[in-house]
PDB file of C-alpha atoms in Angstrom:
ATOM      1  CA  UNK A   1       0.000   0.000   0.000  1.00  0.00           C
ATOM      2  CA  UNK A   2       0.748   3.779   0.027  1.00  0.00           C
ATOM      3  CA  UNK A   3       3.052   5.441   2.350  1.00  0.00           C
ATOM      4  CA  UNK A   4       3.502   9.364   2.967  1.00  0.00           C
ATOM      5  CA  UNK A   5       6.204  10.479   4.648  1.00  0.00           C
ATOM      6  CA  UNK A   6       6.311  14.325   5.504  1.00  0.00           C
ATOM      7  CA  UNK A   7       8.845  16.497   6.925  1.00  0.00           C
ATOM      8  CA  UNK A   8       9.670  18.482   9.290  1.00  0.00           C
ATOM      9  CA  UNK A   9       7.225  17.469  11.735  1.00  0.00           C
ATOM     10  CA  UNK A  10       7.359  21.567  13.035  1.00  0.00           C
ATOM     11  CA  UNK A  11       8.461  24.385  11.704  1.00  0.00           C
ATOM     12  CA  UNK A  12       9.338  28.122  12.295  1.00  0.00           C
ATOM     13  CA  UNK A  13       9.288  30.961  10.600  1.00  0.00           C
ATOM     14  CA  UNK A  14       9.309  34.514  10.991  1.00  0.00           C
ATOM     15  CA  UNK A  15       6.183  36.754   9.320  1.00  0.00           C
ATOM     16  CA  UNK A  16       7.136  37.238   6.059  1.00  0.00           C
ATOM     17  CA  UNK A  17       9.380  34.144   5.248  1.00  0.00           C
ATOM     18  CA  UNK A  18       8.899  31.512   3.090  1.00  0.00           C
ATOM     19  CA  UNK A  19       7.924  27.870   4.397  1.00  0.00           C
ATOM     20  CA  UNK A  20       8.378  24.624   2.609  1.00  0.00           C
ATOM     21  CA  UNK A  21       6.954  21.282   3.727  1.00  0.00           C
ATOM     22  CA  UNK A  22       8.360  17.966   2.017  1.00  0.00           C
ATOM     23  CA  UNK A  23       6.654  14.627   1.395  1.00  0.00           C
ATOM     24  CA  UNK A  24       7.662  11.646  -0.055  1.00  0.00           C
ATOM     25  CA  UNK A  25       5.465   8.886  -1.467  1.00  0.00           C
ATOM     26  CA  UNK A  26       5.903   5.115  -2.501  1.00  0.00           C
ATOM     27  CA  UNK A  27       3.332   4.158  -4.383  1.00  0.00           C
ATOM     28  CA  UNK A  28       4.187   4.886  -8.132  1.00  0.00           C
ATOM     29  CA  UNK A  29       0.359   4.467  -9.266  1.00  0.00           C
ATOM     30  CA  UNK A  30      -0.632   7.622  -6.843  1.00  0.00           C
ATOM     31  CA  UNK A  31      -2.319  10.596  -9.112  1.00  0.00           C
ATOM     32  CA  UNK A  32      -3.423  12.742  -6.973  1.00  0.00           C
ATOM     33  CA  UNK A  33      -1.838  14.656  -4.418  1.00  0.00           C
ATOM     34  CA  UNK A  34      -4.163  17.353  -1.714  1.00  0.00           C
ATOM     35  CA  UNK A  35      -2.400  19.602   0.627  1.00  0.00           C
ATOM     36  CA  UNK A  36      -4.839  20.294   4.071  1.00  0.00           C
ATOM     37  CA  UNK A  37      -4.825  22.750   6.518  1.00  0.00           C
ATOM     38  CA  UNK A  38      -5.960  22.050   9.977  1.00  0.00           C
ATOM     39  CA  UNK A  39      -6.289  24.983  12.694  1.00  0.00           C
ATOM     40  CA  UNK A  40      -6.280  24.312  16.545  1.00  0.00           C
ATOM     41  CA  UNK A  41      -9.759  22.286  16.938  1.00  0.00           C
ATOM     42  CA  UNK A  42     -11.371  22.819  13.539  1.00  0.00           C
ATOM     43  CA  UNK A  43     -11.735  20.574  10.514  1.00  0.00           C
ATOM     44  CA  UNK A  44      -9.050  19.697   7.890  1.00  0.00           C
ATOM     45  CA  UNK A  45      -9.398  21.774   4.943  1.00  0.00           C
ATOM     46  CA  UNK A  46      -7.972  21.568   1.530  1.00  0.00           C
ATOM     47  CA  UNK A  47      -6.032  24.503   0.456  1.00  0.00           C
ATOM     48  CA  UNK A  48      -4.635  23.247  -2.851  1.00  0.00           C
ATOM     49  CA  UNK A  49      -3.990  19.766  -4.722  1.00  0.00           C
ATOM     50  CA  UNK A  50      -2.320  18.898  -7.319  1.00  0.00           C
ATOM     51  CA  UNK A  51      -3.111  15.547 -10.216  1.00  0.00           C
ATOM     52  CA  UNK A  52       0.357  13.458 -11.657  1.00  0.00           C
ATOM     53  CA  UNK A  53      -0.126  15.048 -14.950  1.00  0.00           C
ATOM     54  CA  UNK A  54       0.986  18.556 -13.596  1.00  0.00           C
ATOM     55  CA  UNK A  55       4.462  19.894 -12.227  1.00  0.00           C
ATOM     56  CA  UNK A  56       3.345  22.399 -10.157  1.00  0.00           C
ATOM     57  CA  UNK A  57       0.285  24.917  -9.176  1.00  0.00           C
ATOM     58  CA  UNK A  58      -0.087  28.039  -7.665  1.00  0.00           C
ATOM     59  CA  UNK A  59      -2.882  30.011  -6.025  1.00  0.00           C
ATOM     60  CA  UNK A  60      -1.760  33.407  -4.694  1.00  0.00           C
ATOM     61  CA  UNK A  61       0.644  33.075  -1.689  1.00  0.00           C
ATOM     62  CA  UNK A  62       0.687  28.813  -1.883  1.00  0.00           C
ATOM     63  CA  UNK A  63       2.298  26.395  -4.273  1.00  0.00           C
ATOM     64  CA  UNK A  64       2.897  22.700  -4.857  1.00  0.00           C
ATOM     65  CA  UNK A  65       5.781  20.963  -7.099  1.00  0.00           C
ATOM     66  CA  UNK A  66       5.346  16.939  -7.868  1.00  0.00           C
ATOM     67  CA  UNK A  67       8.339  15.745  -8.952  1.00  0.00           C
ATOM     68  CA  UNK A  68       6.861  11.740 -10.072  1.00  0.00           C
ATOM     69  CA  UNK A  69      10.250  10.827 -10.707  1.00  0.00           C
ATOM     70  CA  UNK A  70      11.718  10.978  -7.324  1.00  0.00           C
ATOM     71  CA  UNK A  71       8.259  10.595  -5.858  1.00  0.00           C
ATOM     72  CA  UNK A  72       7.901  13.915  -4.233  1.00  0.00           C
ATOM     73  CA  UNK A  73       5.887  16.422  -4.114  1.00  0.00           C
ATOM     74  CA  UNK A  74       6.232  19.858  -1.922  1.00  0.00           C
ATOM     75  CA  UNK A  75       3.822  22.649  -0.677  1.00  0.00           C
ATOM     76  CA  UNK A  76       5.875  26.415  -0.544  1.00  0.00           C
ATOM     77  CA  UNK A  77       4.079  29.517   1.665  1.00  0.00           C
ATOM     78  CA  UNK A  78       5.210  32.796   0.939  1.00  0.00           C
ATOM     79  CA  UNK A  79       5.080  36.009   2.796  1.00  0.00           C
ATOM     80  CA  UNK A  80       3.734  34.182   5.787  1.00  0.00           C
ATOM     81  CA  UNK A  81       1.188  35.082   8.066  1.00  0.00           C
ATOM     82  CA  UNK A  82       0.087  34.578  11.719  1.00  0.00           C
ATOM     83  CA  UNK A  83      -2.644  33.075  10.252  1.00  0.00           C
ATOM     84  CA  UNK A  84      -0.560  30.775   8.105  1.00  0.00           C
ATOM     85  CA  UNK A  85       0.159  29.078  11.529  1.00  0.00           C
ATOM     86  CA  UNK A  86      -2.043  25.361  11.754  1.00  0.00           C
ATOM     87  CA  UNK A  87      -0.949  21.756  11.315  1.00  0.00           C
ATOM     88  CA  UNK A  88      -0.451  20.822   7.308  1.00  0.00           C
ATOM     89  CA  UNK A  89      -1.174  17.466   5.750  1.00  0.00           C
ATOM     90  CA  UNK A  90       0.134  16.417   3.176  1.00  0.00           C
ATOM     91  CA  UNK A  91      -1.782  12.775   1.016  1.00  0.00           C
ATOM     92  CA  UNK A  92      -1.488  11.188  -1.846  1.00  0.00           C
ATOM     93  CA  UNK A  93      -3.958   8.384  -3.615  1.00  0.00           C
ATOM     94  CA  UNK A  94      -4.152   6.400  -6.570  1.00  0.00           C
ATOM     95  CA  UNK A  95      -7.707   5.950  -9.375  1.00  0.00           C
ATOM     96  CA  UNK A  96      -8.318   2.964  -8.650  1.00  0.00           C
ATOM     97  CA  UNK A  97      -8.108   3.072  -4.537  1.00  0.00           C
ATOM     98  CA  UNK A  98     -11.616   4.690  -4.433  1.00  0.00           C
ATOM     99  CA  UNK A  99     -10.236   7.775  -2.860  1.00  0.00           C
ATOM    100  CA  UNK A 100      -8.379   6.097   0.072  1.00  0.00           C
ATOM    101  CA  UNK A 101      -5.977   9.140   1.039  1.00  0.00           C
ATOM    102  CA  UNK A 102      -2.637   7.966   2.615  1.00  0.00           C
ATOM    103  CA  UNK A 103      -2.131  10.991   4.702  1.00  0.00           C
ATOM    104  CA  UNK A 104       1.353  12.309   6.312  1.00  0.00           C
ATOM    105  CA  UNK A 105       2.309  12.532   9.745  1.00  0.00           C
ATOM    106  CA  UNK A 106       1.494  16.748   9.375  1.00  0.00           C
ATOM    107  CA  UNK A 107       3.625  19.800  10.049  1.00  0.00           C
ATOM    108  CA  UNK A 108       3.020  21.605  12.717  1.00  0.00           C
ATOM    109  CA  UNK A 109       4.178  25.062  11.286  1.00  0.00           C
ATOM    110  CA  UNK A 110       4.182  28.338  13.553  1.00  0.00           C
ATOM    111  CA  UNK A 111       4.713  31.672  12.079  1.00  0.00           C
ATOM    112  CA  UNK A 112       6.098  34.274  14.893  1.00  0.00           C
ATOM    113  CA  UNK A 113       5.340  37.946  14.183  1.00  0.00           C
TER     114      UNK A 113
ATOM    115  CA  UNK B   1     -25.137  25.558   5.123  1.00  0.00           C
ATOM    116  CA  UNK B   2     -23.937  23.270   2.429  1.00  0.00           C
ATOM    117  CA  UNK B   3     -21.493  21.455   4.522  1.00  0.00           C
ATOM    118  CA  UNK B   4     -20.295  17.906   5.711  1.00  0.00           C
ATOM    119  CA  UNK B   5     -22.240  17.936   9.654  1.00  0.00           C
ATOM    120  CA  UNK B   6     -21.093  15.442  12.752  1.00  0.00           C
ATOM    121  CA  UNK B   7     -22.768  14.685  15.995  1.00  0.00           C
ATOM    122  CA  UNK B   8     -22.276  14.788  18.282  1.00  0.00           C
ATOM    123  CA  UNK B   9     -19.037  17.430  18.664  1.00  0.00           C
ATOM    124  CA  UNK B  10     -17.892  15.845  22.249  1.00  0.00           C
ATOM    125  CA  UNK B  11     -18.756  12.516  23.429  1.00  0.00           C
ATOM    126  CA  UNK B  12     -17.087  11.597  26.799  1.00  0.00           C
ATOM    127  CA  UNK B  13     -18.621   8.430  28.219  1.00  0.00           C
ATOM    128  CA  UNK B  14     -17.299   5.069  29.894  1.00  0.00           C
ATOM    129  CA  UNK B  15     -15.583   2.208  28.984  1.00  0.00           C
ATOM    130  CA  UNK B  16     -17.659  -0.569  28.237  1.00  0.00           C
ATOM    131  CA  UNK B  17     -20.051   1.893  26.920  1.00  0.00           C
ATOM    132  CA  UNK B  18     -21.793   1.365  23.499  1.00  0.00           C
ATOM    133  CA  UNK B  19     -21.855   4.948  21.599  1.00  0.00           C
ATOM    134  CA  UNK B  20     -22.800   6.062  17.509  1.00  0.00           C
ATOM    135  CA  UNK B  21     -21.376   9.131  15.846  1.00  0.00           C
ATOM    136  CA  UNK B  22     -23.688  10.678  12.868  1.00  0.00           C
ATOM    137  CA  UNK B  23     -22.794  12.446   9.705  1.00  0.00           C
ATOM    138  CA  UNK B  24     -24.570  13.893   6.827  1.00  0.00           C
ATOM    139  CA  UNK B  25     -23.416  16.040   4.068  1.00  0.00           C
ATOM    140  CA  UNK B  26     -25.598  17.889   1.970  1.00  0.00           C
ATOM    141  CA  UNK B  27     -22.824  18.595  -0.918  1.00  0.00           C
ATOM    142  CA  UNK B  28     -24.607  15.772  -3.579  1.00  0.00           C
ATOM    143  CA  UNK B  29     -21.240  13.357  -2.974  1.00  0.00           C
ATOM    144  CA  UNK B  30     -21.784   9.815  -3.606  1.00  0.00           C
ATOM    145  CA  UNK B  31     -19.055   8.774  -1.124  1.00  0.00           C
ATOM    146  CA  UNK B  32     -18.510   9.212   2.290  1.00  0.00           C
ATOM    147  CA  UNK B  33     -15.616   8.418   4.510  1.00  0.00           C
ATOM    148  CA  UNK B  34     -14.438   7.928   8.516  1.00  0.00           C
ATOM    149  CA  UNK B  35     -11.439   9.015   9.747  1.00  0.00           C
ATOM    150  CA  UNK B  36      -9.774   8.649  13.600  1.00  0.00           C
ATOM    151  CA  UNK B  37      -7.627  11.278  14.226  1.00  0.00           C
ATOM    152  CA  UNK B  38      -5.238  10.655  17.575  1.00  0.00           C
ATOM    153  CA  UNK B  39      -3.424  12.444  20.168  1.00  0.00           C
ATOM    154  CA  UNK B  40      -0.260  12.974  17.817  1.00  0.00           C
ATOM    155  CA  UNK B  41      -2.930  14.036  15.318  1.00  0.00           C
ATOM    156  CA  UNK B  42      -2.042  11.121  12.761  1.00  0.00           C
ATOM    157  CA  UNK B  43      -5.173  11.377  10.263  1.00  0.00           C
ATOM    158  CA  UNK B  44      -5.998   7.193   9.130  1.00  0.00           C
ATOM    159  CA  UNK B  45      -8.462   6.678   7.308  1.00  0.00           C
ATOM    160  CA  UNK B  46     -11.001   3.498   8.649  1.00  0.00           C
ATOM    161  CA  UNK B  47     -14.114   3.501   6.587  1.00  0.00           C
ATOM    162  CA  UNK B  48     -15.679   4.216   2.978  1.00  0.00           C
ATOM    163  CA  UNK B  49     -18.952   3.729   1.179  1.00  0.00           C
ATOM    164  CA  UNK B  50     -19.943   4.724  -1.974  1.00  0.00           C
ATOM    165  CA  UNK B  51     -23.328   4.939  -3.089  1.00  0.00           C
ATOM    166  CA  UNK B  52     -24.015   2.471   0.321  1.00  0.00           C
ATOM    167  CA  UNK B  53     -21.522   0.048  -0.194  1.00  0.00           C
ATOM    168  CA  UNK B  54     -18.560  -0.372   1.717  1.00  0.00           C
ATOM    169  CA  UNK B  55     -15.451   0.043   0.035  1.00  0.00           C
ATOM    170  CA  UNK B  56     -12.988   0.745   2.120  1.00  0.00           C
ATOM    171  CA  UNK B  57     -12.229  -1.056   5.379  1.00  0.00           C
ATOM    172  CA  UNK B  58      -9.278  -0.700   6.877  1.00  0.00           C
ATOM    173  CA  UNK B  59      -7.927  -3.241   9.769  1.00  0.00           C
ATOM    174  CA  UNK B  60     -10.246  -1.727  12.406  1.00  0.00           C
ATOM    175  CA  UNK B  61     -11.090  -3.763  15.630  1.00  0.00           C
ATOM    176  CA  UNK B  62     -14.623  -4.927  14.467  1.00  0.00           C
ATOM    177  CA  UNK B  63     -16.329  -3.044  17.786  1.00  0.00           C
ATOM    178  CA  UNK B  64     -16.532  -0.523  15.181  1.00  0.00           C
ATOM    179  CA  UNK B  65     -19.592  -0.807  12.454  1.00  0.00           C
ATOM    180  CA  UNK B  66     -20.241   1.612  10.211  1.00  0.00           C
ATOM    181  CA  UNK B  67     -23.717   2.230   8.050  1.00  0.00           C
ATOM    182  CA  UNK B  68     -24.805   3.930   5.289  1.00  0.00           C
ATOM    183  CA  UNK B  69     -28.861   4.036   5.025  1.00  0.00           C
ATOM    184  CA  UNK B  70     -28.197   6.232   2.034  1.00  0.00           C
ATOM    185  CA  UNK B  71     -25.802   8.282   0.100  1.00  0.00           C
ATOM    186  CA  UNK B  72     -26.103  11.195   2.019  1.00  0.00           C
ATOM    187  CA  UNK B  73     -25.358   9.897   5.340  1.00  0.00           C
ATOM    188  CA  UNK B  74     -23.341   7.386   7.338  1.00  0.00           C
ATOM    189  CA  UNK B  75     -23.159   6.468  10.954  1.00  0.00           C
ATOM    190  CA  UNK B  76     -20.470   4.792  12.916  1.00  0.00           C
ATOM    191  CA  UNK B  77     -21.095   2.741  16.005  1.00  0.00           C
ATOM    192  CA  UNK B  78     -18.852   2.066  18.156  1.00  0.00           C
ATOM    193  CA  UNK B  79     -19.294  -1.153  20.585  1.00  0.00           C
ATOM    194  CA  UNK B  80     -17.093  -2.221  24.155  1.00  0.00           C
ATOM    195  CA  UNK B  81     -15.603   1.214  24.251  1.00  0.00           C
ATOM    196  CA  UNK B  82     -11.890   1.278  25.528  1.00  0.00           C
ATOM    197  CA  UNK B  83      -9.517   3.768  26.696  1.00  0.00           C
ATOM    198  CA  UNK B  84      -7.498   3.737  23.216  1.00  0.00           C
ATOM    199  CA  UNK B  85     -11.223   4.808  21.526  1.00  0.00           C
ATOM    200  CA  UNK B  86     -10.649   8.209  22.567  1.00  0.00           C
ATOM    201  CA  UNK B  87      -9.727  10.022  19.651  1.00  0.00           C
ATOM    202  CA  UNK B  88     -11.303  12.801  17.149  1.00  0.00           C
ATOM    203  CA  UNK B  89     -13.673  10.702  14.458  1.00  0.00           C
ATOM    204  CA  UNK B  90     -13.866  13.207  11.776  1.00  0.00           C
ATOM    205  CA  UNK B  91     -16.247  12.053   8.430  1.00  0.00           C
ATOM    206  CA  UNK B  92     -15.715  13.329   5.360  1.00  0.00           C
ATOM    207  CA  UNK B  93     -17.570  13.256   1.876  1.00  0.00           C
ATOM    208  CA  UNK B  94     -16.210  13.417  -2.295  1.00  0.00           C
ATOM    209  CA  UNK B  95     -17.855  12.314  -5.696  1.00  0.00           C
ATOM    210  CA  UNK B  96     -16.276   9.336  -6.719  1.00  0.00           C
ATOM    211  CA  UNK B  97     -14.389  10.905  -9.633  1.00  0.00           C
ATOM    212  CA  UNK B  98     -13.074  13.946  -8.578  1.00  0.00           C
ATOM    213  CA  UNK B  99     -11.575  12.839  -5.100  1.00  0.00           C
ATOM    214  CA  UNK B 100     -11.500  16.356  -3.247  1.00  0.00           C
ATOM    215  CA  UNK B 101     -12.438  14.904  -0.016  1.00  0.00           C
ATOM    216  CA  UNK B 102     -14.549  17.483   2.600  1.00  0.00           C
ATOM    217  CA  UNK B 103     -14.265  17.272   6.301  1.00  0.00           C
ATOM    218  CA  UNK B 104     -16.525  17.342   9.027  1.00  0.00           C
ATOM    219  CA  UNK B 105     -16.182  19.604  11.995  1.00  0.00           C
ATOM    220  CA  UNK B 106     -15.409  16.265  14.126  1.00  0.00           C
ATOM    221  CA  UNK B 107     -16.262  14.255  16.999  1.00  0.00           C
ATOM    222  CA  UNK B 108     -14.125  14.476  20.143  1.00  0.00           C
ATOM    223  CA  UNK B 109     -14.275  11.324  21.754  1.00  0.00           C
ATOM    224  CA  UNK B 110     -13.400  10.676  25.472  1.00  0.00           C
ATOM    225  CA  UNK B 111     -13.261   7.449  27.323  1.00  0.00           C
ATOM    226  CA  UNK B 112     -13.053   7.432  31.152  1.00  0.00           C
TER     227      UNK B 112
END
């Protein structure tokens, strides 16, 4: 089966830096890789995904790079904000696994003002 | 709302205690999903049904049934609760094709 590994498991940055979050995945069929965001007590929530047949996406101040080759795939913050601070989740899943996401172990990120 | 719903939000009951979470989304998904989120807030999925049938099940102690009487919702029981139960159950919902899973709010639950 699928296995996720993400790293680092926390990370800190100053308002206004940049924060990358790795993750590594085994299974070679996987297609479809989702980025969440989970804040203190509240619900994961997808901020941005990404599908094998793209390199990389962006949507204003977030971005993800797959790189199916070595199996990776990365999510990049810019210009952080306080409110960028919440656990991220990183998952990836192949078509025919009828949506069973293999998620990370998260990344606990905490952006100081 | 259009929205994925849980309930209850906090269940904190006894060991040995039987106990059912409830979800329904209202988003037109034809799949639905449970997920136990623990202390070191490790996100594994346990359950899926699509369309009522189960298509996902994960090795979960079998004191846990889930059911789907229809598309739109699906409940998970929970039977001989223990003291490694207590977790966050969060459900979640997609359409089969496009695979953007949506989360519930949650269900905190504590076993004493």
């Amino acid at each position: 089966g699928e296995n996720v590994e993400q790293h680092p498991s926390t990370l800190s940055v100053q308002e206004g830096d940049s924060a990358v979050i790795k993750c590594t995945y085994s299974d070679s069929a996987s297609n479809y890789f989702p980025w969440y965001k989970q804040e203190l007590g509240k619900r994961p929530q997808l901020i941005i995904d990404i599908r094998s047949n793209v390199g990389e996406k962006k949507d204003q101040r977030i971005a993800v790079t797959l790189n199916k080759t070595a199996k990776h795939f990365s999510l990049h913050i810019t210009e952080t904000q306080p409110e960028d601070s919440a656990v991220y989740f990183c998952a990836a899943t192949g078509t025919d696994s009828w949506g069973k996401l293999q998620f990370g172990a998260g990344t606990q990120v905490v952006v100081t003002p | 709302d259009t929205a994925v719903s849980q309930t209850p939000k906090y269940l904190v009951t006894q060991m040995g205690n039987d106990k059912s979470i409830k979800c329904e989304q209202n988003l037109g998904h034809d799949t639905m999903y449970w997920y136990k989120q623990d202390s070191k807030k490790f996100l594994k999925i346990m359950f899926s049904y699509n369309n009522k049938e189960l298509i996902i099940n994960e090795t979960v102690p079998n004191r846990f049934s889930p059911k789907s009487p229809d598309k739109a919702h699906l409940n998970l029981h929970i039977n001989s609760l223990e003291l490694g139960d207590s977790a966050v159950y969060f459900c979640a919902s997609s359409l089969r094709g496009a695979r953007t899973q949506y989360f519930g709010p949650g269900t905190r639950l504590t076993v004493l």
